Amino acid sequence: MLRIALPNKGRLSDEARELFTDAGLEIRAAGPRALTASLGGEFQALFVRAQDIPEFVADGAADAGVTGFDLVQESGRALCELADLEFGRCRLAVAARDDSGIAALDDIVDGTRVATVFPRITEQFFRGRGQAVEVVPVSGAAEIAPHIGIADVIVDLVSTGSTLRVNGLHEVATVLESSTRLIASPDAPSDGARARALDELVAALNSVIAARGKRYVMANVPRARLDAVKRVIPGLNGPTVIDIMNGGAFVAVHAVVTAATIYRTIADLKALGAEGILVTRIERLMA
Ligand code: AMP
């Protein structure tokens, strides 16, 4: 059995479950409060707090784990990263009160109190810059600290920035960029059945992530415009071109395209005289 530690609640939990399900590892738990669940095959899920997952994996209680890069760094444990799962994106930022007069890191004077849920990263960051701040560890809601006189500056996670704004704080600098990672212990054997199973897990998760940013487009296009069509939808290795069984002036083309620019792609295909344009999602993509 391979034990995979997954976040038991919070913002990473739902997206981790969705990713594993899309990769064919459906979570079969005995109930909503179950601490373990079968993921099918040789995989078992352990549901743990996201901040405890680096410890679980580093201590060998789980073979791999899914958690934020911020939490991996804060743990200070030696862990290896198997995949960037690309959700839970945020940045750990230094923020100060709007009325503090602090616009840049150099405006933070020695002795300034900095409240944070990430004391280890914060200590390292300011020590690395040669700034002697006083780190004040808090267990949550660091954004309140400047208003109740606990600290003048905070180091906290920022996603949209709206939490900082409503609390009269502004971002001064980014300490690190984070997203969710699949991690394993560096002591795990690099060969054998376990290593192979982990490699397969990484490949399955990566194929779902790769597919999310892509669409499959199909269209009937004028045979005479194929060169121009190829430039619009180059696909992975050039578009697939299929004869339509009427020997006519049109051929069918299929290609994998970038989801973010699908609007432009369709407009360009239409301009080339394409008909019957069909766009579908892709479940997995292994290039
Ligand atoms: P926002 O208002 O969108 O900037 O979100 C900031 C709030 O959400 C802060 O309280 C953060 O601690 C929390 N937050 C944002 N992104 C994440 C994340 N990826 N993981 C954990 N907490 C986050």
PDB file of C-alpha atoms and ligand atoms in Angstrom:
ATOM      1  CA  MET A   1       0.000   0.000   0.000  1.00  0.00           C
ATOM      2  CA  LEU A   2       1.170   3.528  -0.800  1.00  0.00           C
ATOM      3  CA  ARG A   3      -0.103   6.144   1.627  1.00  0.00           C
ATOM      4  CA  ILE A   4      -0.825   9.577   0.211  1.00  0.00           C
ATOM      5  CA  ALA A   5      -1.471  12.374   2.725  1.00  0.00           C
ATOM      6  CA  LEU A   6      -4.206  14.722   1.485  1.00  0.00           C
ATOM      7  CA  PRO A   7      -5.474  17.936   3.145  1.00  0.00           C
ATOM      8  CA  ASN A   8      -8.505  17.075   5.281  1.00  0.00           C
ATOM      9  CA  LYS A   9     -10.179  20.490   4.993  1.00  0.00           C
ATOM     10  CA  GLY A  10      -9.638  24.025   3.863  1.00  0.00           C
ATOM     11  CA  ARG A  11      -9.152  25.456   0.443  1.00  0.00           C
ATOM     12  CA  LEU A  12      -6.706  22.816  -0.795  1.00  0.00           C
ATOM     13  CA  SER A  13      -8.892  19.849   0.145  1.00  0.00           C
ATOM     14  CA  ASP A  14     -11.644  20.102  -2.499  1.00  0.00           C
ATOM     15  CA  GLU A  15      -9.245  20.778  -5.341  1.00  0.00           C
ATOM     16  CA  ALA A  16      -6.966  17.908  -4.314  1.00  0.00           C
ATOM     17  CA  ARG A  17      -9.942  15.524  -4.287  1.00  0.00           C
ATOM     18  CA  GLU A  18     -11.075  16.744  -7.684  1.00  0.00           C
ATOM     19  CA  LEU A  19      -7.604  16.297  -9.183  1.00  0.00           C
ATOM     20  CA  PHE A  20      -7.224  12.760  -7.832  1.00  0.00           C
ATOM     21  CA  THR A  21     -10.719  11.826  -9.043  1.00  0.00           C
ATOM     22  CA  ASP A  22      -9.984  13.240 -12.515  1.00  0.00           C
ATOM     23  CA  ALA A  23      -6.770  11.189 -12.556  1.00  0.00           C
ATOM     24  CA  GLY A  24      -8.813   8.034 -11.939  1.00  0.00           C
ATOM     25  CA  LEU A  25      -8.041   7.777  -8.208  1.00  0.00           C
ATOM     26  CA  GLU A  26     -11.500   8.150  -6.794  1.00  0.00           C
ATOM     27  CA  ILE A  27     -11.656   8.672  -3.040  1.00  0.00           C
ATOM     28  CA  ARG A  28     -13.771   5.917  -1.489  1.00  0.00           C
ATOM     29  CA  ALA A  29     -14.170   6.933   2.143  1.00  0.00           C
ATOM     30  CA  ALA A  30     -16.360   5.185   4.696  1.00  0.00           C
ATOM     31  CA  GLY A  31     -17.867   8.571   5.610  1.00  0.00           C
ATOM     32  CA  PRO A  32     -17.198  12.312   5.540  1.00  0.00           C
ATOM     33  CA  ARG A  33     -15.178  12.127   8.777  1.00  0.00           C
ATOM     34  CA  ALA A  34     -13.086   9.089   7.843  1.00  0.00           C
ATOM     35  CA  LEU A  35      -9.352   9.596   8.423  1.00  0.00           C
ATOM     36  CA  THR A  36      -8.346   7.212   5.653  1.00  0.00           C
ATOM     37  CA  ALA A  37      -9.876   6.131   2.349  1.00  0.00           C
ATOM     38  CA  SER A  38      -9.091   3.814  -0.505  1.00  0.00           C
ATOM     39  CA  LEU A  39      -7.952   5.513  -3.709  1.00  0.00           C
ATOM     40  CA  GLY A  40      -8.249   2.268  -5.652  1.00  0.00           C
ATOM     41  CA  GLY A  41      -5.355   0.013  -6.632  1.00  0.00           C
ATOM     42  CA  GLU A  42      -2.372   0.216  -4.299  1.00  0.00           C
ATOM     43  CA  PHE A  43      -3.123   3.760  -3.056  1.00  0.00           C
ATOM     44  CA  GLN A  44      -4.583   4.792   0.252  1.00  0.00           C
ATOM     45  CA  ALA A  45      -5.431   8.371   1.270  1.00  0.00           C
ATOM     46  CA  LEU A  46      -4.683   9.722   4.778  1.00  0.00           C
ATOM     47  CA  PHE A  47      -6.555  12.924   5.603  1.00  0.00           C
ATOM     48  CA  VAL A  48      -4.356  15.294   7.571  1.00  0.00           C
ATOM     49  CA  ARG A  49      -4.182  19.058   8.191  1.00  0.00           C
ATOM     50  CA  ALA A  50      -2.338  20.676   5.291  1.00  0.00           C
ATOM     51  CA  GLN A  51       0.287  22.145   7.661  1.00  0.00           C
ATOM     52  CA  ASP A  52       1.073  18.696   9.138  1.00  0.00           C
ATOM     53  CA  ILE A  53       1.591  17.002   5.771  1.00  0.00           C
ATOM     54  CA  PRO A  54       5.309  17.934   5.386  1.00  0.00           C
ATOM     55  CA  GLU A  55       6.022  16.290   8.781  1.00  0.00           C
ATOM     56  CA  PHE A  56       3.977  13.204   7.926  1.00  0.00           C
ATOM     57  CA  VAL A  57       5.874  12.696   4.688  1.00  0.00           C
ATOM     58  CA  ALA A  58       9.316  13.562   6.100  1.00  0.00           C
ATOM     59  CA  ASP A  59       8.787  11.100   8.993  1.00  0.00           C
ATOM     60  CA  GLY A  60       7.680   8.318   6.643  1.00  0.00           C
ATOM     61  CA  ALA A  61       4.097   8.129   7.982  1.00  0.00           C
ATOM     62  CA  ALA A  62       2.978   8.786   4.399  1.00  0.00           C
ATOM     63  CA  ASP A  63       4.798   7.904   1.166  1.00  0.00           C
ATOM     64  CA  ALA A  64       3.744  11.146  -0.511  1.00  0.00           C
ATOM     65  CA  GLY A  65       1.615  14.157   0.284  1.00  0.00           C
ATOM     66  CA  VAL A  66      -0.246  17.055  -1.259  1.00  0.00           C
ATOM     67  CA  THR A  67       0.254  20.459   0.343  1.00  0.00           C
ATOM     68  CA  GLY A  68       1.220  24.068  -0.285  1.00  0.00           C
ATOM     69  CA  PHE A  69       4.800  25.024  -1.113  1.00  0.00           C
ATOM     70  CA  ASP A  70       4.531  27.681   1.629  1.00  0.00           C
ATOM     71  CA  LEU A  71       3.896  24.960   4.220  1.00  0.00           C
ATOM     72  CA  VAL A  72       6.714  22.777   2.868  1.00  0.00           C
ATOM     73  CA  GLN A  73       9.144  25.695   3.217  1.00  0.00           C
ATOM     74  CA  GLU A  74       7.876  26.604   6.675  1.00  0.00           C
ATOM     75  CA  SER A  75       8.347  23.017   7.888  1.00  0.00           C
ATOM     76  CA  GLY A  76      12.073  23.280   7.190  1.00  0.00           C
ATOM     77  CA  ARG A  77      12.101  19.538   6.442  1.00  0.00           C
ATOM     78  CA  ALA A  78      14.047  18.039   3.555  1.00  0.00           C
ATOM     79  CA  LEU A  79      11.430  16.918   1.049  1.00  0.00           C
ATOM     80  CA  CYS A  80      11.475  16.318  -2.654  1.00  0.00           C
ATOM     81  CA  GLU A  81       8.909  17.734  -4.981  1.00  0.00           C
ATOM     82  CA  LEU A  82       7.351  15.256  -7.415  1.00  0.00           C
ATOM     83  CA  ALA A  83       4.935  17.630  -9.168  1.00  0.00           C
ATOM     84  CA  ASP A  84       3.548  21.152  -9.124  1.00  0.00           C
ATOM     85  CA  LEU A  85      -0.215  20.582  -9.023  1.00  0.00           C
ATOM     86  CA  GLU A  86      -0.830  24.227 -10.026  1.00  0.00           C
ATOM     87  CA  PHE A  87      -3.797  25.011  -7.775  1.00  0.00           C
ATOM     88  CA  GLY A  88      -3.891  26.993  -4.509  1.00  0.00           C
ATOM     89  CA  ARG A  89      -1.724  29.666  -6.066  1.00  0.00           C
ATOM     90  CA  CYS A  90      -0.874  32.496  -3.720  1.00  0.00           C
ATOM     91  CA  ARG A  91       2.091  34.514  -2.561  1.00  0.00           C
ATOM     92  CA  LEU A  92       3.551  35.027   0.868  1.00  0.00           C
ATOM     93  CA  ALA A  93       3.912  38.773   1.165  1.00  0.00           C
ATOM     94  CA  VAL A  94       5.151  41.426   3.550  1.00  0.00           C
ATOM     95  CA  ALA A  95       2.348  43.917   4.228  1.00  0.00           C
ATOM     96  CA  ALA A  96       2.174  47.087   6.296  1.00  0.00           C
ATOM     97  CA  ARG A  97      -0.525  49.425   7.541  1.00  0.00           C
ATOM     98  CA  ASP A  98      -1.551  52.016   4.989  1.00  0.00           C
ATOM     99  CA  ASP A  99      -0.685  54.780   7.486  1.00  0.00           C
ATOM    100  CA  SER A 100       2.707  53.262   8.455  1.00  0.00           C
ATOM    101  CA  GLY A 101       4.771  55.153   5.887  1.00  0.00           C
ATOM    102  CA  ILE A 102       6.287  51.812   4.839  1.00  0.00           C
ATOM    103  CA  ALA A 103       6.403  51.605   1.043  1.00  0.00           C
ATOM    104  CA  ALA A 104       9.445  49.351   0.588  1.00  0.00           C
ATOM    105  CA  LEU A 105      11.364  46.738   2.595  1.00  0.00           C
ATOM    106  CA  ASP A 106      14.113  49.266   3.319  1.00  0.00           C
ATOM    107  CA  ASP A 107      11.557  51.404   5.200  1.00  0.00           C
ATOM    108  CA  ILE A 108      11.235  48.627   7.815  1.00  0.00           C
ATOM    109  CA  VAL A 109      13.519  49.608  10.689  1.00  0.00           C
ATOM    110  CA  ASP A 110      15.309  47.195  13.037  1.00  0.00           C
ATOM    111  CA  GLY A 111      13.154  46.128  15.959  1.00  0.00           C
ATOM    112  CA  THR A 112       9.921  46.277  13.919  1.00  0.00           C
ATOM    113  CA  ARG A 113       7.483  43.601  15.056  1.00  0.00           C
ATOM    114  CA  VAL A 114       6.313  41.295  12.259  1.00  0.00           C
ATOM    115  CA  ALA A 115       3.286  39.054  12.941  1.00  0.00           C
ATOM    116  CA  THR A 116       3.010  35.863  10.916  1.00  0.00           C
ATOM    117  CA  VAL A 117       1.817  32.271  10.749  1.00  0.00           C
ATOM    118  CA  PHE A 118       5.148  31.592   8.967  1.00  0.00           C
ATOM    119  CA  PRO A 119       7.812  32.471  11.581  1.00  0.00           C
ATOM    120  CA  ARG A 120      10.568  30.300  10.096  1.00  0.00           C
ATOM    121  CA  ILE A 121      10.299  31.721   6.566  1.00  0.00           C
ATOM    122  CA  THR A 122       9.918  35.256   7.939  1.00  0.00           C
ATOM    123  CA  GLU A 123      13.020  34.962  10.182  1.00  0.00           C
ATOM    124  CA  GLN A 124      15.047  33.624   7.265  1.00  0.00           C
ATOM    125  CA  PHE A 125      13.789  36.304   4.887  1.00  0.00           C
ATOM    126  CA  PHE A 126      14.663  39.276   7.088  1.00  0.00           C
ATOM    127  CA  ARG A 127      17.899  37.711   8.360  1.00  0.00           C
ATOM    128  CA  GLY A 128      18.924  37.157   4.737  1.00  0.00           C
ATOM    129  CA  ARG A 129      18.397  40.879   4.138  1.00  0.00           C
ATOM    130  CA  GLY A 130      20.322  41.843   7.266  1.00  0.00           C
ATOM    131  CA  GLN A 131      17.227  43.321   8.938  1.00  0.00           C
ATOM    132  CA  ALA A 132      16.803  42.612  12.656  1.00  0.00           C
ATOM    133  CA  VAL A 133      13.015  42.466  12.999  1.00  0.00           C
ATOM    134  CA  GLU A 134      11.143  40.860  15.889  1.00  0.00           C
ATOM    135  CA  VAL A 135       9.023  38.003  14.547  1.00  0.00           C
ATOM    136  CA  VAL A 136       5.735  37.525  16.420  1.00  0.00           C
ATOM    137  CA  PRO A 137       4.260  34.079  15.689  1.00  0.00           C
ATOM    138  CA  VAL A 138       0.439  33.988  15.498  1.00  0.00           C
ATOM    139  CA  SER A 139      -1.774  30.998  14.717  1.00  0.00           C
ATOM    140  CA  GLY A 140      -4.085  32.766  12.269  1.00  0.00           C
ATOM    141  CA  ALA A 141      -5.600  36.066  11.100  1.00  0.00           C
ATOM    142  CA  ALA A 142      -2.259  37.904  11.036  1.00  0.00           C
ATOM    143  CA  GLU A 143      -4.015  40.820   9.309  1.00  0.00           C
ATOM    144  CA  ILE A 144      -5.580  41.815  12.636  1.00  0.00           C
ATOM    145  CA  ALA A 145      -2.200  42.160  14.385  1.00  0.00           C
ATOM    146  CA  PRO A 146      -1.372  45.724  13.246  1.00  0.00           C
ATOM    147  CA  HIS A 147      -4.763  46.947  14.488  1.00  0.00           C
ATOM    148  CA  ILE A 148      -4.470  45.539  17.988  1.00  0.00           C
ATOM    149  CA  GLY A 149      -0.927  46.696  18.548  1.00  0.00           C
ATOM    150  CA  ILE A 150       0.727  43.262  18.290  1.00  0.00           C
ATOM    151  CA  ALA A 151       2.853  44.140  15.290  1.00  0.00           C
ATOM    152  CA  ASP A 152       3.490  46.881  12.765  1.00  0.00           C
ATOM    153  CA  VAL A 153       4.031  44.646   9.765  1.00  0.00           C
ATOM    154  CA  ILE A 154       2.736  41.193   8.778  1.00  0.00           C
ATOM    155  CA  VAL A 155       3.880  38.385   6.523  1.00  0.00           C
ATOM    156  CA  ASP A 156       0.813  36.581   5.213  1.00  0.00           C
ATOM    157  CA  LEU A 157      -0.613  34.708   2.246  1.00  0.00           C
ATOM    158  CA  VAL A 158      -2.226  36.840  -0.410  1.00  0.00           C
ATOM    159  CA  SER A 159      -4.378  35.618  -3.233  1.00  0.00           C
ATOM    160  CA  THR A 160      -6.564  38.436  -4.600  1.00  0.00           C
ATOM    161  CA  GLY A 161      -5.321  41.032  -2.100  1.00  0.00           C
ATOM    162  CA  SER A 162      -8.832  41.856  -0.869  1.00  0.00           C
ATOM    163  CA  THR A 163      -8.171  40.710   2.739  1.00  0.00           C
ATOM    164  CA  LEU A 164      -5.258  43.161   2.970  1.00  0.00           C
ATOM    165  CA  ARG A 165      -7.292  45.969   1.420  1.00  0.00           C
ATOM    166  CA  VAL A 166     -10.285  45.637   3.749  1.00  0.00           C
ATOM    167  CA  ASN A 167      -7.912  45.630   6.720  1.00  0.00           C
ATOM    168  CA  GLY A 168      -6.158  48.842   5.677  1.00  0.00           C
ATOM    169  CA  LEU A 169      -2.922  47.077   4.731  1.00  0.00           C
ATOM    170  CA  HIS A 170      -0.838  47.191   1.580  1.00  0.00           C
ATOM    171  CA  GLU A 171       1.670  44.802   0.077  1.00  0.00           C
ATOM    172  CA  VAL A 172       5.314  45.799   0.382  1.00  0.00           C
ATOM    173  CA  ALA A 173       7.146  42.804  -1.114  1.00  0.00           C
ATOM    174  CA  THR A 174       6.744  39.156  -2.071  1.00  0.00           C
ATOM    175  CA  VAL A 175       8.598  36.630   0.078  1.00  0.00           C
ATOM    176  CA  LEU A 176       7.697  33.555  -1.974  1.00  0.00           C
ATOM    177  CA  GLU A 177       5.251  32.346  -4.612  1.00  0.00           C
ATOM    178  CA  SER A 178       3.317  29.232  -3.680  1.00  0.00           C
ATOM    179  CA  SER A 179       1.116  26.568  -5.237  1.00  0.00           C
ATOM    180  CA  THR A 180       0.163  23.058  -4.226  1.00  0.00           C
ATOM    181  CA  ARG A 181       2.851  20.406  -4.628  1.00  0.00           C
ATOM    182  CA  LEU A 182       3.062  16.625  -4.518  1.00  0.00           C
ATOM    183  CA  ILE A 183       5.934  15.864  -2.157  1.00  0.00           C
ATOM    184  CA  ALA A 184       7.811  12.745  -1.089  1.00  0.00           C
ATOM    185  CA  SER A 185      10.612  11.943   1.294  1.00  0.00           C
ATOM    186  CA  PRO A 186      14.123  12.088  -0.200  1.00  0.00           C
ATOM    187  CA  ASP A 187      14.817   8.804   1.664  1.00  0.00           C
ATOM    188  CA  ALA A 188      12.195   6.905  -0.375  1.00  0.00           C
ATOM    189  CA  PRO A 189      13.787   4.191  -2.541  1.00  0.00           C
ATOM    190  CA  SER A 190      14.139   5.305  -6.147  1.00  0.00           C
ATOM    191  CA  ASP A 191      13.485   1.854  -7.596  1.00  0.00           C
ATOM    192  CA  GLY A 192      11.147  -1.050  -6.923  1.00  0.00           C
ATOM    193  CA  ALA A 193       7.367  -1.380  -6.961  1.00  0.00           C
ATOM    194  CA  ARG A 194       6.701   1.647  -4.721  1.00  0.00           C
ATOM    195  CA  ALA A 195       8.824   3.971  -6.822  1.00  0.00           C
ATOM    196  CA  ARG A 196       7.080   2.716  -9.966  1.00  0.00           C
ATOM    197  CA  ALA A 197       3.646   3.269  -8.428  1.00  0.00           C
ATOM    198  CA  LEU A 198       4.650   6.813  -7.428  1.00  0.00           C
ATOM    199  CA  ASP A 199       5.963   7.494 -10.953  1.00  0.00           C
ATOM    200  CA  GLU A 200       2.609   6.348 -12.348  1.00  0.00           C
ATOM    201  CA  LEU A 201       0.766   8.590  -9.905  1.00  0.00           C
ATOM    202  CA  VAL A 202       2.874  11.589 -10.958  1.00  0.00           C
ATOM    203  CA  ALA A 203       2.268  10.827 -14.650  1.00  0.00           C
ATOM    204  CA  ALA A 204      -1.490  10.506 -14.093  1.00  0.00           C
ATOM    205  CA  LEU A 205      -1.739  13.776 -12.139  1.00  0.00           C
ATOM    206  CA  ASN A 206       0.461  15.633 -14.635  1.00  0.00           C
ATOM    207  CA  SER A 207      -1.655  14.380 -17.539  1.00  0.00           C
ATOM    208  CA  VAL A 208      -4.805  15.830 -15.955  1.00  0.00           C
ATOM    209  CA  ILE A 209      -3.075  19.156 -15.235  1.00  0.00           C
ATOM    210  CA  ALA A 210      -1.743  19.354 -18.806  1.00  0.00           C
ATOM    211  CA  ALA A 211      -5.211  18.594 -20.199  1.00  0.00           C
ATOM    212  CA  ARG A 212      -6.884  21.324 -18.156  1.00  0.00           C
ATOM    213  CA  GLY A 213      -5.123  24.046 -20.098  1.00  0.00           C
ATOM    214  CA  LYS A 214      -5.995  22.521 -23.478  1.00  0.00           C
ATOM    215  CA  ARG A 215      -9.027  21.934 -25.699  1.00  0.00           C
ATOM    216  CA  TYR A 216      -9.574  19.596 -28.655  1.00  0.00           C
ATOM    217  CA  VAL A 217     -10.878  21.424 -31.683  1.00  0.00           C
ATOM    218  CA  MET A 218     -12.431  19.839 -34.755  1.00  0.00           C
ATOM    219  CA  ALA A 219     -13.582  21.704 -37.853  1.00  0.00           C
ATOM    220  CA  ASN A 220     -14.280  21.274 -41.527  1.00  0.00           C
ATOM    221  CA  VAL A 221     -12.071  23.633 -43.490  1.00  0.00           C
ATOM    222  CA  PRO A 222     -11.587  24.392 -47.183  1.00  0.00           C
ATOM    223  CA  ARG A 223      -8.853  22.090 -48.542  1.00  0.00           C
ATOM    224  CA  ALA A 224      -7.366  25.093 -50.328  1.00  0.00           C
ATOM    225  CA  ARG A 225      -6.800  26.908 -46.996  1.00  0.00           C
ATOM    226  CA  LEU A 226      -4.973  24.064 -45.203  1.00  0.00           C
ATOM    227  CA  ASP A 227      -1.663  25.917 -44.965  1.00  0.00           C
ATOM    228  CA  ALA A 228      -3.287  28.871 -43.251  1.00  0.00           C
ATOM    229  CA  VAL A 229      -5.323  26.523 -40.999  1.00  0.00           C
ATOM    230  CA  LYS A 230      -2.094  24.805 -39.919  1.00  0.00           C
ATOM    231  CA  ARG A 231      -0.763  28.141 -38.717  1.00  0.00           C
ATOM    232  CA  VAL A 232      -3.908  28.738 -36.618  1.00  0.00           C
ATOM    233  CA  ILE A 233      -4.011  25.224 -35.119  1.00  0.00           C
ATOM    234  CA  PRO A 234      -0.510  23.722 -35.250  1.00  0.00           C
ATOM    235  CA  GLY A 235      -1.586  21.084 -32.689  1.00  0.00           C
ATOM    236  CA  LEU A 236       0.989  18.959 -30.894  1.00  0.00           C
ATOM    237  CA  ASN A 237       2.572  17.626 -34.100  1.00  0.00           C
ATOM    238  CA  GLY A 238       0.597  19.478 -36.773  1.00  0.00           C
ATOM    239  CA  PRO A 239      -3.180  19.052 -37.038  1.00  0.00           C
ATOM    240  CA  THR A 240      -4.690  15.702 -38.041  1.00  0.00           C
ATOM    241  CA  VAL A 241      -6.253  16.107 -41.490  1.00  0.00           C
ATOM    242  CA  ILE A 242      -9.033  13.691 -42.463  1.00  0.00           C
ATOM    243  CA  ASP A 243     -10.736  13.370 -45.820  1.00  0.00           C
ATOM    244  CA  ILE A 244     -14.485  13.789 -45.754  1.00  0.00           C
ATOM    245  CA  MET A 245     -16.034  11.006 -47.821  1.00  0.00           C
ATOM    246  CA  ASN A 246     -17.579  13.232 -50.398  1.00  0.00           C
ATOM    247  CA  GLY A 247     -14.316  14.094 -52.100  1.00  0.00           C
ATOM    248  CA  GLY A 248     -15.344  17.714 -51.888  1.00  0.00           C
ATOM    249  CA  ALA A 249     -13.614  20.970 -51.298  1.00  0.00           C
ATOM    250  CA  PHE A 250     -13.572  20.520 -47.491  1.00  0.00           C
ATOM    251  CA  VAL A 251     -11.427  18.376 -45.164  1.00  0.00           C
ATOM    252  CA  ALA A 252     -11.812  17.759 -41.421  1.00  0.00           C
ATOM    253  CA  VAL A 253      -8.999  18.974 -39.146  1.00  0.00           C
ATOM    254  CA  HIS A 254      -8.460  18.014 -35.509  1.00  0.00           C
ATOM    255  CA  ALA A 255      -5.927  19.556 -33.114  1.00  0.00           C
ATOM    256  CA  VAL A 256      -5.108  20.160 -29.463  1.00  0.00           C
ATOM    257  CA  VAL A 257      -5.115  23.905 -28.785  1.00  0.00           C
ATOM    258  CA  THR A 258      -4.536  26.235 -25.844  1.00  0.00           C
ATOM    259  CA  ALA A 259      -7.727  26.792 -23.818  1.00  0.00           C
ATOM    260  CA  ALA A 260      -6.850  30.372 -22.889  1.00  0.00           C
ATOM    261  CA  THR A 261      -6.859  31.475 -26.541  1.00  0.00           C
ATOM    262  CA  ILE A 262      -9.726  29.308 -27.847  1.00  0.00           C
ATOM    263  CA  TYR A 263     -11.865  32.386 -28.554  1.00  0.00           C
ATOM    264  CA  ARG A 264      -9.214  33.733 -30.941  1.00  0.00           C
ATOM    265  CA  THR A 265      -8.664  30.302 -32.525  1.00  0.00           C
ATOM    266  CA  ILE A 266     -12.351  29.921 -33.376  1.00  0.00           C
ATOM    267  CA  ALA A 267     -12.544  33.423 -34.829  1.00  0.00           C
ATOM    268  CA  ASP A 268      -9.442  32.760 -36.966  1.00  0.00           C
ATOM    269  CA  LEU A 269     -10.822  29.418 -38.208  1.00  0.00           C
ATOM    270  CA  LYS A 270     -14.129  31.068 -39.121  1.00  0.00           C
ATOM    271  CA  ALA A 271     -12.269  33.753 -41.040  1.00  0.00           C
ATOM    272  CA  LEU A 272     -10.642  30.956 -43.081  1.00  0.00           C
ATOM    273  CA  GLY A 273     -14.082  29.559 -43.988  1.00  0.00           C
ATOM    274  CA  ALA A 274     -14.255  26.772 -41.383  1.00  0.00           C
ATOM    275  CA  GLU A 275     -17.603  25.096 -40.780  1.00  0.00           C
ATOM    276  CA  GLY A 276     -18.931  22.733 -38.135  1.00  0.00           C
ATOM    277  CA  ILE A 277     -16.414  23.852 -35.481  1.00  0.00           C
ATOM    278  CA  LEU A 278     -16.489  21.617 -32.413  1.00  0.00           C
ATOM    279  CA  VAL A 279     -14.517  22.217 -29.195  1.00  0.00           C
ATOM    280  CA  THR A 280     -14.266  19.592 -26.443  1.00  0.00           C
ATOM    281  CA  ARG A 281     -12.474  19.295 -23.122  1.00  0.00           C
ATOM    282  CA  ILE A 282      -9.637  16.782 -22.798  1.00  0.00           C
ATOM    283  CA  GLU A 283      -9.509  14.472 -19.775  1.00  0.00           C
ATOM    284  CA  ARG A 284      -5.834  13.507 -20.009  1.00  0.00           C
ATOM    285  CA  LEU A 285      -2.928  14.631 -22.101  1.00  0.00           C
ATOM    286  CA  MET A 286       0.343  12.728 -22.215  1.00  0.00           C
ATOM    287  CA  ALA A 287       2.433  14.357 -24.885  1.00  0.00           C
TER     288      ALA A 287
HETATM  289  P1  AMP B   1      -7.174  37.226  -0.529  1.00  0.00           P
HETATM  290  O1  AMP B   1      -8.113  38.116   0.221  1.00  0.00           O
HETATM  291  O2  AMP B   1      -7.810  36.630  -1.765  1.00  0.00           O
HETATM  292  O3  AMP B   1      -5.847  37.894  -0.832  1.00  0.00           O
HETATM  293  O4  AMP B   1      -6.864  35.954   0.388  1.00  0.00           O
HETATM  294  C1  AMP B   1      -6.090  36.142   1.522  1.00  0.00           C
HETATM  295  C2  AMP B   1      -6.585  35.261   2.640  1.00  0.00           C
HETATM  296  O5  AMP B   1      -6.776  33.924   2.227  1.00  0.00           O
HETATM  297  C3  AMP B   1      -5.556  35.225   3.737  1.00  0.00           C
HETATM  298  O6  AMP B   1      -6.212  35.097   4.959  1.00  0.00           O
HETATM  299  C4  AMP B   1      -4.748  33.978   3.425  1.00  0.00           C
HETATM  300  O7  AMP B   1      -4.247  33.410   4.607  1.00  0.00           O
HETATM  301  C5  AMP B   1      -5.751  33.077   2.737  1.00  0.00           C
HETATM  302  N1  AMP B   1      -5.193  32.382   1.563  1.00  0.00           N
HETATM  303  C6  AMP B   1      -5.123  32.855   0.304  1.00  0.00           C
HETATM  304  N2  AMP B   1      -4.607  31.950  -0.538  1.00  0.00           N
HETATM  305  C7  AMP B   1      -4.349  30.856   0.200  1.00  0.00           C
HETATM  306  C8  AMP B   1      -3.808  29.561  -0.099  1.00  0.00           C
HETATM  307  N3  AMP B   1      -3.448  29.207  -1.338  1.00  0.00           N
HETATM  308  N4  AMP B   1      -3.681  28.690   0.923  1.00  0.00           N
HETATM  309  C9  AMP B   1      -4.062  29.033   2.171  1.00  0.00           C
HETATM  310  N5  AMP B   1      -4.579  30.216   2.503  1.00  0.00           N
HETATM  311  C10 AMP B   1      -4.716  31.132   1.542  1.00  0.00           C
END
